[in-house]
Amino acid sequence: MADVIRGKVFVVGDNIDTDQIIPAEHLSLVPTIPEEYAKLGSLALSGLPAPYPRFVPEGRMQSPYSIVVAGRNFGCGSSREHAPISLGAAGVRAVLAESYARIFFRNAIATGELYPVEVTLRLCEKLRTGDTVELDLDAGVVRLSSGEELVVAPLGDAREVIRRGGLFEYARATGMIR
Amino acid sequence: MGMTITEKILARASGRDRVAPGENIWVNADILMTHDVCGPGTIGIFQKEFGRNARVFDPEKVVITPDHYIFTADEKCHRNVGICREFAAAQGLPHFYDPDGPSYSGVCHVTLPEKGHCRPGEVIFGTDSHTCTHGAVGAFATGIGNTDAAFVMGTGKLLIKVPASMRFVIDGVLPAGVMGKDLILRIIGDIGCDGATYRAMEFCGSAVAALPVSERMTVCNMAIEAGGKNGIIAADETTLDYVCSRTGRGFTCFASDADAEYFSESRLRAEDLVPVVALPHSPDRVADAAACGDMRIDRAYIGSCTGGKTADFVAAARVLAGRRVAVETFLVPATVEVARELSGISLGGKSLLAIFREAGCREPAPPSCAACLGGPADTFGRTHGSEVVISTTNRNFPGRMGSRDSAVILASPLTAAASAVTGRVTDPREFL
Ligand code: SF4
């Protein structure tokens, strides 16, 4: 189960709340309806104020960035599952943040949308949007284009839940529910 | 070694004698609440995972309160309330508060305690981060996402991690003009937006004991603004007076042991507290209201689960009686019961509603979340430009009330009302 995620990063700062990830006006979209799931992806991170660049280009449904790099307390604010879902729908496979708000972290795991990985270093000041990194979950490191390798916090049991596609898939696969 | 109130409640809910912070345990839910924003997604997952004909774990324990986007022309919003309505009918849910029917109530977190769904010692899950409000009656209450909620809906259980507890002891007497909102903003300012992440925030001390239930709700409501998993205040006589008249179900009260272990303990002297505000764009940018007098505001907003309860409007009316507002002032009672009390409660011989009208406030909107979280373009009170709003709500991240260019200053209802009168951030003690 090699999980190596290589891609371009989109860099944000501290306390990126759920309104910035998916503004409240779009919460009428229901994630379990496929077209609305896709639409949520096109709106991911559309609540970021200027001067952030667009995360999903105009007229596109997915983002060119598959990894989001953030500072502290990523995903704070509301309990909306729309937040990790919009990122996942936009094509994000992992977030590398210094820390997460509890509900976002849990929702990312329960939905299996993305790996919420903790980095001990202030990566958001080290990287710039558009840089390429490689997250190697087996090795527990992130490799920068400079060749530098940084250790990330292990996801523990959560990794397997995400890999299987979320709480229900995991619960079924492991016989917790039928 | 003793246990905290949070640990005791979780031990009971998991059928164990004791639990310790960090343990992952399965707990039984006493209440699962959802609303129009997260209900349809939760229902969708529930039906996909448990089957279209699956039944909820206990219809008595599933409460659905459409409240977020219920007064708008937006079709998707109507559809979403419709999904909740159909589901409630198909499942025979007795506690569906239909905005289009006689059971219409308003904001979930004020509805739950009012209608007797919150009891000490119980475990309350809700698909809303401010579910932590219900710790005000000595319950364990926390917000969860749709997938977790769907799991609870089907099984009545959830796997959770026992949080370590942070203890906040506030002794003394709160000075006049200082409210529960000022207390919790002060704490958030001190520990930061992630100062309580993954942890329980337990409030106690003589100043907390003196707070009525609605003020305790304000305090616990904003635990999430410090990242807390739950906020909690042990039940006492005040709690029992409130709860017992509203519920017929039995419950058990828990209290922390004297030798319980805490992650941290902070002590505040109530006498040292002053009216404060949280400046844009973060609830932890806390400053004394008196020091912000040069900040002009464009509007005032009194509403939400934090600041739209009856006591909040009474506080605002104390300042607004006999005065005129200098900026547009929006009033949104949290529930139908609160709206009724605007006419039913009088100060100095005048109803609250009459006081607000004479002060030049806009006519109150029907109970709902309204502009607390922006919403569709036609939402009452939503910002559309670069307005600076002083608001009794709980969050002020960029774009929270609609426009990304607008700015929100969080305050108590006393401070919001005083600021509405002067058109700048104002310490309400100037008017009391
Ligand atoms: S009033 Fe505001 S904070 Fe409270 S439930 Fe509604 S949207 Fe959330």
Coordinates of C-alpha atoms and ligand atoms in Angstrom, one line a residue, chain B residues 67-68 107-109 128 130 221 304-306 369 372-373 394 400, ligand 1:
Chain B
D67 CA -32.8 27.0 10.7
H68 CA -29.9 28.2 8.5
V107 CA -32.0 28.3 15.6
C108 CA -31.1 24.7 16.6
H109 CA -28.9 25.5 19.7
D128 CA -23.0 21.9 13.9
H130 CA -21.7 25.1 18.1
N221 CA -21.3 28.1 22.7
S304 CA -27.7 34.0 16.5
C305 CA -27.4 31.1 19.0
T306 CA -24.7 33.1 20.8
C369 CA -29.6 31.9 11.6
C372 CA -24.7 35.0 11.2
L373 CA -23.2 32.9 8.4
N394 CA -19.6 34.1 17.5
R400 CA -18.5 35.1 7.7
Ligands
SF4_1 S1 -26.9 31.1 14.6 FE1 -25.0 31.2 13.6 S2 -23.5 30.0 14.8 FE2 -25.6 29.6 15.6 S3 -26.2 27.7 14.5 FE3 -26.9 29.4 13.2 S4 -25.3 29.8 11.8 FE4 -24.4 28.6 13.4

